mmCIF file of C-alpha atoms and ligand atoms in Angstrom:
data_model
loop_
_atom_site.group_PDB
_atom_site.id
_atom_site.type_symbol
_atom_site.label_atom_id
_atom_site.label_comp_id
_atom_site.label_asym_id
_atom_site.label_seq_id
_atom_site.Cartn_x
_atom_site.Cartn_y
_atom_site.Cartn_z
ATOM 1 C CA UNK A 1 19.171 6.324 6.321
ATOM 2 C CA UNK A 2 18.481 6.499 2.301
ATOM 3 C CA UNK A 3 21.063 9.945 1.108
ATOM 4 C CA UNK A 4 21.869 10.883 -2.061
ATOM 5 C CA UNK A 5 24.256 8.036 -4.017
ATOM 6 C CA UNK A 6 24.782 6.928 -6.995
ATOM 7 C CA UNK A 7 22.114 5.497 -9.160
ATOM 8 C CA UNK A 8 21.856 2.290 -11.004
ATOM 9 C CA UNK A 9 18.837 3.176 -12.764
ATOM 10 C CA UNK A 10 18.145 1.445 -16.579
ATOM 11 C CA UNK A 11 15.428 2.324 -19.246
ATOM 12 C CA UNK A 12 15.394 -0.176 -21.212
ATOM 13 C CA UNK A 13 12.808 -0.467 -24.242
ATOM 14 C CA UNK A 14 12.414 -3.728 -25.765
ATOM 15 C CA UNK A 15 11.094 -4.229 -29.206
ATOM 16 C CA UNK A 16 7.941 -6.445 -28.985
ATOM 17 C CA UNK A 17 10.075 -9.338 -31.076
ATOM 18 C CA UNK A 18 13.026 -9.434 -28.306
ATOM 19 C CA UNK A 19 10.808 -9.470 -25.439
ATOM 20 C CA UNK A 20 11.704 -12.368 -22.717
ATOM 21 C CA UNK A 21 9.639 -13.031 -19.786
ATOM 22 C CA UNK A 22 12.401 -11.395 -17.457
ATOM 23 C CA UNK A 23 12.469 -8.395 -19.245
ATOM 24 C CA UNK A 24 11.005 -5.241 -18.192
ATOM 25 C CA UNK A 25 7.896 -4.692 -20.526
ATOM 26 C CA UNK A 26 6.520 -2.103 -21.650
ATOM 27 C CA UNK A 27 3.066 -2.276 -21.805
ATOM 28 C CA UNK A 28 -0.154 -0.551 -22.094
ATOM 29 C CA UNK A 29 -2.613 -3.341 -20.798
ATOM 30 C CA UNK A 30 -0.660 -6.400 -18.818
ATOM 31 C CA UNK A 31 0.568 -5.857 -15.073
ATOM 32 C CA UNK A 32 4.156 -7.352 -13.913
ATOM 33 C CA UNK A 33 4.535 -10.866 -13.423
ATOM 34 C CA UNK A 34 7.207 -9.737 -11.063
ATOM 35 C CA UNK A 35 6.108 -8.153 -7.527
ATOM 36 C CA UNK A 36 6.942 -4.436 -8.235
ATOM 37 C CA UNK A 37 9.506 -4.622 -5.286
ATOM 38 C CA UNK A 38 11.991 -6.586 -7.277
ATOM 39 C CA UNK A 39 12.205 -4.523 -10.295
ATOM 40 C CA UNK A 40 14.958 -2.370 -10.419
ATOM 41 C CA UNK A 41 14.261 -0.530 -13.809
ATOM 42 C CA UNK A 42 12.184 2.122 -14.983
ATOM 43 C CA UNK A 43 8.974 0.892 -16.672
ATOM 44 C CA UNK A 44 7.284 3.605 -19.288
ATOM 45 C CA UNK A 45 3.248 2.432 -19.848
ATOM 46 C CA UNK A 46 2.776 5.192 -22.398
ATOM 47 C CA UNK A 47 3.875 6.446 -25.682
ATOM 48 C CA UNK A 48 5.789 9.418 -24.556
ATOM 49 C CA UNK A 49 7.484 10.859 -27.202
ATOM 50 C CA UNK A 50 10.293 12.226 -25.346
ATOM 51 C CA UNK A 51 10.508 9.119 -22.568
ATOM 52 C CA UNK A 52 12.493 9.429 -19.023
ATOM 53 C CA UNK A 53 16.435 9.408 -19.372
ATOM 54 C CA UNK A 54 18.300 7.979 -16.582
ATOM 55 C CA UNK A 55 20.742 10.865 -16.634
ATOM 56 C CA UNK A 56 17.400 12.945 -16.018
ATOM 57 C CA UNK A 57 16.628 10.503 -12.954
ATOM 58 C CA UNK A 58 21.083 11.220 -11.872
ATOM 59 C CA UNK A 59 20.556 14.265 -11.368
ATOM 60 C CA UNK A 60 17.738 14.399 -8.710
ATOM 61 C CA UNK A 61 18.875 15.488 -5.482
ATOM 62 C CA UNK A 62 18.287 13.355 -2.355
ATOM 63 C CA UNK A 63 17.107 10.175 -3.908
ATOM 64 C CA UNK A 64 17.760 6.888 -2.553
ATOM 65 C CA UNK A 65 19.993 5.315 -5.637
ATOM 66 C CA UNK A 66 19.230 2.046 -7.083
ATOM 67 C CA UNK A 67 16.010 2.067 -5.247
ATOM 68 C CA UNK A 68 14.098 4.087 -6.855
ATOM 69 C CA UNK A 69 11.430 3.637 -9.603
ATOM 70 C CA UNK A 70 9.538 5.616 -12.052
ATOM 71 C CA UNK A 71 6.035 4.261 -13.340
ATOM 72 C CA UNK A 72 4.761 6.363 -16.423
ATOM 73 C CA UNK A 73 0.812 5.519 -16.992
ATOM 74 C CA UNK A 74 -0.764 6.570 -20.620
ATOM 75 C CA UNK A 75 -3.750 7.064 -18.351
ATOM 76 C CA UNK A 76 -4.902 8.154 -14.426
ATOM 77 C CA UNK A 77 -7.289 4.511 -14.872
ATOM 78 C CA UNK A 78 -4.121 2.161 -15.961
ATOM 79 C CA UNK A 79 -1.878 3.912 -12.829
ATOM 80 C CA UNK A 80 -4.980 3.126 -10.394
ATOM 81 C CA UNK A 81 -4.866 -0.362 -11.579
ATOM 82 C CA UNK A 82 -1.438 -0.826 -11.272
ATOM 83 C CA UNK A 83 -1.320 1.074 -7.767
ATOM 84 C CA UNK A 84 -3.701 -1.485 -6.333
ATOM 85 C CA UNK A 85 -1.352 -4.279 -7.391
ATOM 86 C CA UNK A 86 1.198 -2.698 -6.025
ATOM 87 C CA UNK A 87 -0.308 -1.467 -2.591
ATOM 88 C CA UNK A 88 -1.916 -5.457 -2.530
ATOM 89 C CA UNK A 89 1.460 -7.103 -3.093
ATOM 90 C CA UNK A 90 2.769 -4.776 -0.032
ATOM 91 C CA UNK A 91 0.266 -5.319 2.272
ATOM 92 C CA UNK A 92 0.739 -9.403 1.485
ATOM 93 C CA UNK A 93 4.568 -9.223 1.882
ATOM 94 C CA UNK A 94 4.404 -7.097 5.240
ATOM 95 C CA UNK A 95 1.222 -9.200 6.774
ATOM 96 C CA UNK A 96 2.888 -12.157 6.363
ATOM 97 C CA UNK A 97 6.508 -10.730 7.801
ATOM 98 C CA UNK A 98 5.582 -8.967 10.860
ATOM 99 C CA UNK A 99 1.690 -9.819 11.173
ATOM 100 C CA UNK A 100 0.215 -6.207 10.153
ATOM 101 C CA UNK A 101 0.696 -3.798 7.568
ATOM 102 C CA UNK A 102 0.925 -0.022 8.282
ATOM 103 C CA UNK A 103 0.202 2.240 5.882
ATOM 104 C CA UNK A 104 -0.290 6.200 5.757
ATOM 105 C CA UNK A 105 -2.480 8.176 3.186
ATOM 106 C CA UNK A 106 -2.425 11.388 2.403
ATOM 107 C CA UNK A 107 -5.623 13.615 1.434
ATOM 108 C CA UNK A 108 -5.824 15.140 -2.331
ATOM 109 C CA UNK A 109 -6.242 12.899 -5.735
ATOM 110 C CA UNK A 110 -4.538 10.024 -4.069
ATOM 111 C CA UNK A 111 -7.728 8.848 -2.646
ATOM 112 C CA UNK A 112 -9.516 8.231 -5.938
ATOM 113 C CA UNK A 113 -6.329 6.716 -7.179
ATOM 114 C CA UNK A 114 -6.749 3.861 -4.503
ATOM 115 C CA UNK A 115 -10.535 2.976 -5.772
ATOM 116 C CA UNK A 116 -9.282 -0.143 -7.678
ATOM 117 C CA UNK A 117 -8.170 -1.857 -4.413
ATOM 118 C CA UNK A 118 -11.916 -1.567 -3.139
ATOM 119 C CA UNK A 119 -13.082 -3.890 -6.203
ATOM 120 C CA UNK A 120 -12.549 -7.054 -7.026
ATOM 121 C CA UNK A 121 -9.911 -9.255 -6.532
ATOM 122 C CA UNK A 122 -8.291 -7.067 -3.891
ATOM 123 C CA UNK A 123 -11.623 -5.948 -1.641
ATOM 124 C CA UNK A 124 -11.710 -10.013 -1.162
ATOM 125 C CA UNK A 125 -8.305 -10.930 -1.023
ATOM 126 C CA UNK A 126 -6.246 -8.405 0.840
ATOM 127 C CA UNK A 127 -5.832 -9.365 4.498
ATOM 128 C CA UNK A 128 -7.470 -6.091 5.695
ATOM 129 C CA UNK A 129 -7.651 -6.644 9.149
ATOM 130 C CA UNK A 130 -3.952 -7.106 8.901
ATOM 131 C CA UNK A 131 -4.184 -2.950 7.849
ATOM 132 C CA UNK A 132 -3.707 -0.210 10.320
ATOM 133 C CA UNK A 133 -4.203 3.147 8.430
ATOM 134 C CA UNK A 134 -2.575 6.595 9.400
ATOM 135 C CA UNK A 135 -2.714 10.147 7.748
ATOM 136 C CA UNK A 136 0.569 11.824 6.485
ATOM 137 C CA UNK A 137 -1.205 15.061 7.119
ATOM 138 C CA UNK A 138 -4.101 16.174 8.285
ATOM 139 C CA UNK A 139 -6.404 19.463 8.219
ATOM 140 C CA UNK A 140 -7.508 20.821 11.926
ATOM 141 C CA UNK A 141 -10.941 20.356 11.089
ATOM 142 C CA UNK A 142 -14.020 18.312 12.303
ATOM 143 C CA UNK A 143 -13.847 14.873 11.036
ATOM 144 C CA UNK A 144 -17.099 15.375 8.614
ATOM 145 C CA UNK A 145 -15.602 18.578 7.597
ATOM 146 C CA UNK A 146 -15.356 18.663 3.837
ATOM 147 C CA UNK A 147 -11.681 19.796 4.371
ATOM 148 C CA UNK A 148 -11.165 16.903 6.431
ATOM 149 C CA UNK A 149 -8.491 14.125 4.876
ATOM 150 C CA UNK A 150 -10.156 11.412 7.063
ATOM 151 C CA UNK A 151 -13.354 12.108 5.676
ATOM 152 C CA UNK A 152 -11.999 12.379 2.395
ATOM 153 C CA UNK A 153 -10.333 9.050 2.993
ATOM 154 C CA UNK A 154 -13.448 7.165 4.418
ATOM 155 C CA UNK A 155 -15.744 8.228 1.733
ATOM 156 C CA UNK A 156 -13.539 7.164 -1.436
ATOM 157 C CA UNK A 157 -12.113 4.618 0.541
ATOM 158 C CA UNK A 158 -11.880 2.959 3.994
ATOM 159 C CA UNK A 159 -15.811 2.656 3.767
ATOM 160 C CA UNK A 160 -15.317 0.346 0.907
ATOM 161 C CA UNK A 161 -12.633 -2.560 2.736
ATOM 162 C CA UNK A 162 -12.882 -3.819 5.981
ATOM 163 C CA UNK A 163 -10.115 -2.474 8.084
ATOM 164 C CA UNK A 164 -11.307 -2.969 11.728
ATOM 165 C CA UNK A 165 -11.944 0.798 12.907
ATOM 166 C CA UNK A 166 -9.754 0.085 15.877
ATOM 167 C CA UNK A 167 -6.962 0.077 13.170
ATOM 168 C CA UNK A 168 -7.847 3.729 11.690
ATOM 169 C CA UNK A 169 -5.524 6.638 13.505
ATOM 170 C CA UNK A 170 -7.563 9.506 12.758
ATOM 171 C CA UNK A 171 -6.704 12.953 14.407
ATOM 172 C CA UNK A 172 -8.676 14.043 17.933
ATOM 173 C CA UNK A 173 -10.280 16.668 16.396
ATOM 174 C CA UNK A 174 -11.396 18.017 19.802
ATOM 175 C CA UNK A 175 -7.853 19.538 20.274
ATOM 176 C CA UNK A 176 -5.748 22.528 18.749
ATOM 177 C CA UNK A 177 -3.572 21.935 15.590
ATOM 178 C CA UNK A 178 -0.853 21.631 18.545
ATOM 179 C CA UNK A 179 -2.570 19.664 20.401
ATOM 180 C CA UNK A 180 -3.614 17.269 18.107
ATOM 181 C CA UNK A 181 -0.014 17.021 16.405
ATOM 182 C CA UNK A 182 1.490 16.253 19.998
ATOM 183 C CA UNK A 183 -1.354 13.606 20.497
ATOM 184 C CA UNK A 184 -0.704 12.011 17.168
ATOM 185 C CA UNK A 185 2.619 11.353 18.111
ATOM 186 C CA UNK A 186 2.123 10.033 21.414
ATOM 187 C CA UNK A 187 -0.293 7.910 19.908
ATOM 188 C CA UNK A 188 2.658 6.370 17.223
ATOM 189 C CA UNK A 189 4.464 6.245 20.596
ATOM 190 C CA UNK A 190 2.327 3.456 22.316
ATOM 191 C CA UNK A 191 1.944 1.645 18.730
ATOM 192 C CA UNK A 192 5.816 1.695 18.371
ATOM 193 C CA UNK A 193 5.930 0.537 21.851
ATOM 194 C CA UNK A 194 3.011 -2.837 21.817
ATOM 195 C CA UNK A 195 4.745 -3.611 17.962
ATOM 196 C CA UNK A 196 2.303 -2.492 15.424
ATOM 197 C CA UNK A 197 4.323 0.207 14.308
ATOM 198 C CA UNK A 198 8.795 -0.816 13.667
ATOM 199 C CA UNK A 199 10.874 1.364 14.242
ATOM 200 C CA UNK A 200 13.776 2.466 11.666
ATOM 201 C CA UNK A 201 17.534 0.779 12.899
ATOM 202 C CA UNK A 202 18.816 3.664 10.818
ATOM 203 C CA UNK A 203 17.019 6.852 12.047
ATOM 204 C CA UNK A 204 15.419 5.877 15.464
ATOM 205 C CA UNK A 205 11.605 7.106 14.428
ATOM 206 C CA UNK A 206 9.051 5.008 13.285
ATOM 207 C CA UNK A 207 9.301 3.359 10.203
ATOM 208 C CA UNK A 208 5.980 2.781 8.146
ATOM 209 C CA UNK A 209 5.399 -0.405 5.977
ATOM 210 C CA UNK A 210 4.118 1.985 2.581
ATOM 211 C CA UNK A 211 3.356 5.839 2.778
ATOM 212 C CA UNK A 212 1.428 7.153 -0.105
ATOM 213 C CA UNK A 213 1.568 10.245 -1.168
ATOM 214 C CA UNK A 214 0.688 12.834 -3.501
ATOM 215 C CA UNK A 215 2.377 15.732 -4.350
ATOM 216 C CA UNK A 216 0.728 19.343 -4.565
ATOM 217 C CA UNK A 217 1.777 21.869 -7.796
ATOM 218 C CA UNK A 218 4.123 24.013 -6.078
ATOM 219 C CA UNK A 219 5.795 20.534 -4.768
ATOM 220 C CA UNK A 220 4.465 20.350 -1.474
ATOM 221 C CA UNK A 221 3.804 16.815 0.134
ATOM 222 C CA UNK A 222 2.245 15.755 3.583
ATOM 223 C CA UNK A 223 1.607 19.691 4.875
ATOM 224 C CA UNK A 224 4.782 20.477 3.640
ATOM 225 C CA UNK A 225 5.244 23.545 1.863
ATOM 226 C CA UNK A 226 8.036 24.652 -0.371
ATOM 227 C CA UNK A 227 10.459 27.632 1.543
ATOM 228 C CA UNK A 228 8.769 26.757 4.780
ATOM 229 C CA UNK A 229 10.855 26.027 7.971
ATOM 230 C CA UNK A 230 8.762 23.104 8.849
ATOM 231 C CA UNK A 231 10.945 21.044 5.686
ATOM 232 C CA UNK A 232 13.787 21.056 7.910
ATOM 233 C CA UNK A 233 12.444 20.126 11.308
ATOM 234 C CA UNK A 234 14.884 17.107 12.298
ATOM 235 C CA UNK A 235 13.255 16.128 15.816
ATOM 236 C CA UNK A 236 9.669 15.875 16.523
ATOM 237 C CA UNK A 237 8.053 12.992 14.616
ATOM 238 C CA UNK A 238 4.717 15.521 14.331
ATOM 239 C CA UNK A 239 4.079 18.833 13.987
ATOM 240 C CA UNK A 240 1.825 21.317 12.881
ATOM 241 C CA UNK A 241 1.210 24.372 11.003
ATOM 242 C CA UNK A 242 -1.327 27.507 11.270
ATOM 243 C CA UNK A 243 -0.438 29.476 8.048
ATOM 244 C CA UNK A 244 -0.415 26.828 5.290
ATOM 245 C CA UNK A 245 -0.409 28.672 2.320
ATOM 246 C CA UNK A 246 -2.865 26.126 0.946
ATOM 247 C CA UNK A 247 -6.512 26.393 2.944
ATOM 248 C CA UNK A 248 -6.902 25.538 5.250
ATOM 249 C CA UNK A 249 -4.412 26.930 7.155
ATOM 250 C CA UNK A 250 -4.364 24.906 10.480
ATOM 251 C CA UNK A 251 -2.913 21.239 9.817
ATOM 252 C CA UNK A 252 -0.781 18.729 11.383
ATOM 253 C CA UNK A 253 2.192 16.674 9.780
ATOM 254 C CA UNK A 254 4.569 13.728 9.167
ATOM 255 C CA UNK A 255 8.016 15.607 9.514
ATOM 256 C CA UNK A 256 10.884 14.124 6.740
ATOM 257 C CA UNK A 257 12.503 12.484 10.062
ATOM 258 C CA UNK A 258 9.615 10.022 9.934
ATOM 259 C CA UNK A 259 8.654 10.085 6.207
ATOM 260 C CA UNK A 260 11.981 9.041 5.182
ATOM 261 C CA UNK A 261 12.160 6.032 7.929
ATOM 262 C CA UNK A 262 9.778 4.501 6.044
ATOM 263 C CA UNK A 263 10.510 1.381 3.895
ATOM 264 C CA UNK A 264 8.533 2.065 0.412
ATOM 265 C CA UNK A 265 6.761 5.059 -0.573
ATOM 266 C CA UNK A 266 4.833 5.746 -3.668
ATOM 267 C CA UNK A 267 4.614 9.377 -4.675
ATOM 268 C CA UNK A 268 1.491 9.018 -6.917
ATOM 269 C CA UNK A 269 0.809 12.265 -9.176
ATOM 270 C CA UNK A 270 -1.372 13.464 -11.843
ATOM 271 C CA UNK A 271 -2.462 15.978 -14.307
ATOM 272 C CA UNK A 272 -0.579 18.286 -16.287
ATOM 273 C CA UNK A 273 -1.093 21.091 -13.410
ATOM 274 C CA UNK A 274 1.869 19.023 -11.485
ATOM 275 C CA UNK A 275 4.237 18.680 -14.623
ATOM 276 C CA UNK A 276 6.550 21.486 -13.822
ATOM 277 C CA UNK A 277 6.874 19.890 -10.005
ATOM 278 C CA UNK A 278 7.816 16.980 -11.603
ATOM 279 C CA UNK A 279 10.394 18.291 -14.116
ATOM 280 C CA UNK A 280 11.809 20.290 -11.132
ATOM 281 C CA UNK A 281 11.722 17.007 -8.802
ATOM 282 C CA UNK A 282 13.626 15.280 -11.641
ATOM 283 C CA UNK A 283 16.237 17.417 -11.379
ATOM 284 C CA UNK A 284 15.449 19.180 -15.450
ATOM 285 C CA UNK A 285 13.988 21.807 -14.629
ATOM 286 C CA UNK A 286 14.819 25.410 -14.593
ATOM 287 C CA UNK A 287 13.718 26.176 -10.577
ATOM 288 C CA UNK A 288 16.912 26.280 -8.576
ATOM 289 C CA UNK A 289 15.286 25.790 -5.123
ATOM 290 C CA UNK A 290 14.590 22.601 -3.570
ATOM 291 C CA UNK A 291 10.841 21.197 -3.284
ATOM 292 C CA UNK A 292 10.101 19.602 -0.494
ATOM 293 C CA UNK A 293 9.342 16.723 -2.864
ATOM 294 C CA UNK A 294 12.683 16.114 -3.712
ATOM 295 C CA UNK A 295 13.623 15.445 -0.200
ATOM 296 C CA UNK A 296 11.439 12.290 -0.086
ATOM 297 C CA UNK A 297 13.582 9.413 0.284
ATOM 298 C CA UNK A 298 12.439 6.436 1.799
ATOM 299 C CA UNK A 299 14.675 3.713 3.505
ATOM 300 C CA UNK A 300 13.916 0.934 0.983
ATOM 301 C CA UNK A 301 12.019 2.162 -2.213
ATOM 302 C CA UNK A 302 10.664 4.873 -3.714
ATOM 303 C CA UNK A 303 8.243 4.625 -6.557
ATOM 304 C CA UNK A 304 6.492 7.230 -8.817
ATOM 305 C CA UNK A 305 3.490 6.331 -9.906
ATOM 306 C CA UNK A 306 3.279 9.334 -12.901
ATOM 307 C CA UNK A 307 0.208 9.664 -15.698
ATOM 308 C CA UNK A 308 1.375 11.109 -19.062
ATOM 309 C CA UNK A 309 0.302 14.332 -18.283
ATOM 310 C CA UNK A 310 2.310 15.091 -14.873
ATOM 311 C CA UNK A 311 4.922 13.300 -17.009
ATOM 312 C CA UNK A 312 5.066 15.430 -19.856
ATOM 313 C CA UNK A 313 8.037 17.659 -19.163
ATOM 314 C CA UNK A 314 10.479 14.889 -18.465
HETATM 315 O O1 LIG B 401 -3.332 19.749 0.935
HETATM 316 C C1 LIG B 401 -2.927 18.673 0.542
HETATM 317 O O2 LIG B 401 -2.440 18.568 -0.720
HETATM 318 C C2 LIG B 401 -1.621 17.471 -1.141
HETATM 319 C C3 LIG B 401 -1.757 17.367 -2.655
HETATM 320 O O3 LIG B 401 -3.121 17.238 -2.993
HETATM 321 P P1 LIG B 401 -3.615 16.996 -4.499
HETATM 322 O O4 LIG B 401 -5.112 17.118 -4.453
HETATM 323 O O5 LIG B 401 -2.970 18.057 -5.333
HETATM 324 O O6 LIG B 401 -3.174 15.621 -4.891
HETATM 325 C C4 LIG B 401 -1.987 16.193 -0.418
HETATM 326 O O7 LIG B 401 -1.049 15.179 -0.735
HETATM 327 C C5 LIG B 401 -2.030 16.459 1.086
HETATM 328 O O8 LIG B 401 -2.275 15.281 1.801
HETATM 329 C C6 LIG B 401 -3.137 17.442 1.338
HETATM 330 O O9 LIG B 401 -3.338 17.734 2.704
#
């Protein structure tokens, strides 16, 4: 399992007159030529005036060393176009390694940051029926509820590609919050168990092909919450919660058992309402007490996808 080790992080601005082709750029307009995998650097698309330090990135607890990645966006519109690049080049890697691609959402602002992969090239090139979609989190609510992630998530999104429904793990929204957390689980039970879903050689729970998340102002992720005892359940895969201190209060969740089996995850955040999280999750901020964002470590890679504005403290 990813734990806290030494980093190997580099910023490295180049001058436009130095530039190579193997060289990180940094760049307002032109994507990677590398799959964003294989970079192990942090790239800055903005003109920051004060930009990320790797001794900033050091000292943030719980991160997985050299593989992590910050992504700094001058705008929320350049990070959505990048973020479907990056989600595409996933879901082609994994489809083509073990014949599907699993990947979780969460509710929130990540939803309208994944519009760009339901225009063109990706709607028409990713291998969607390769996809099989699950929720990180996930209100106790009816599915057309306007509370409801899923309905969040099929309206911005999963309307818009063709995943074959059979492929979309939504909660039963019949049952209790209980109910429907222990169903959820035995449901990534049977998937674990006829291959769609791996399983982590580290950990022993499932381990997801790309979770992403977003991250909430007080530095909640997935139903989360910052000083809650849920952050430290270690056993059950899903579980749920009836006094969120964000409405609505009855959810079910990922537990950081499963969310840090996975192999990438991008922790996608904007707005300068989330800078403070951010500083804090960075490990330069003045808040001594850990956010539950902080304890996201992934087994393979974790990216942050970050506009100017929720990167403004760093
Ligand atoms: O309640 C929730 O909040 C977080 C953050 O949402 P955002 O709108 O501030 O991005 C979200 O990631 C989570 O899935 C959701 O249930």
């Amino acid at each position: 399992m990813a734990s806290a080790v030494s980093l190997s992080l580099s910023l490295r601005i180049i001058p436009p007159s130095s530039r190579t082709s193997h060289a990180p750029v940094i760049s307002h307009r032109s994507a990677p030529r590398v799959p964003p995998h294989s970079i192990k650097s942090i790239r800055i698309r903005t003109n920051l005036k004060s930009p990320i330090s790797a001794s900033a990135l050091k000292s943030t607890p719980g991160m997985a060393g050299e593989k992590k990645k910050v992504e700094v966006f001058d705008s929320e519109e350049l990070l959505a176009v990048q973020l479907a690049k990056y989600t595409a080049e996933l879901s082609e890697k994994f489809a083509k390694e073990r014949g599907a691609f699993t990947a979780v959402l969460s509710g929130g602002s990540l939803i309208n940051s994944l519009r760009k992969l339901c225009e063109a090239p990706y709607v028409d090139s990713v291998e969607w029926a390769k996809w099989h979609v699950f929720w990180v989190d996930e209100r106790v609510v009816p599915k057309d509820h306007e509370d409801s992630n899923y309905k969040l998530a099929y309206d911005g999104f999963l309307s818009k590609v063709p995943i074959p429904t059979g492929n979309v793990y939504a909660i039963n929204d019949a049952l209790s919050a209980e109910g429907a957390a222990d169903d959820y689980e035995t449901c990534l039970k049977h998937l674990v168990t006829n291959g769609v879903l791996a399983t982590s050689k580290t950990s022993g729970f499932p381990k997801f092909d790309l979770m992403l998340l977003g991250m909430g102002p007080d530095g909640h992720v997935a139903s989360l919450f910052p000083g809650h005892p849920l952050v430290n359940e270690k056993e059950k895969w899903v579980t749920f919660i009836k006094d969120s201190p964000k409405p609505p209060p009855e959810r079910i969740t990922f537990t950081f058992p499963v969310i840090n089996s996975s192999a990438y995850i991008a922790m996608v955040v904007n707005g300068a309402g989330k800078s403070g999280a951010v500083q804090t999750a960075f490990g330069n901020g003045e808040k001594s007490d850990t956010l539950p964002v902080q304890l996201v470590s992934p087994e393979d890679e974790l990216t942050w996808f970050l506009d100017k504005d929720a990167a403004s403290k760093l």
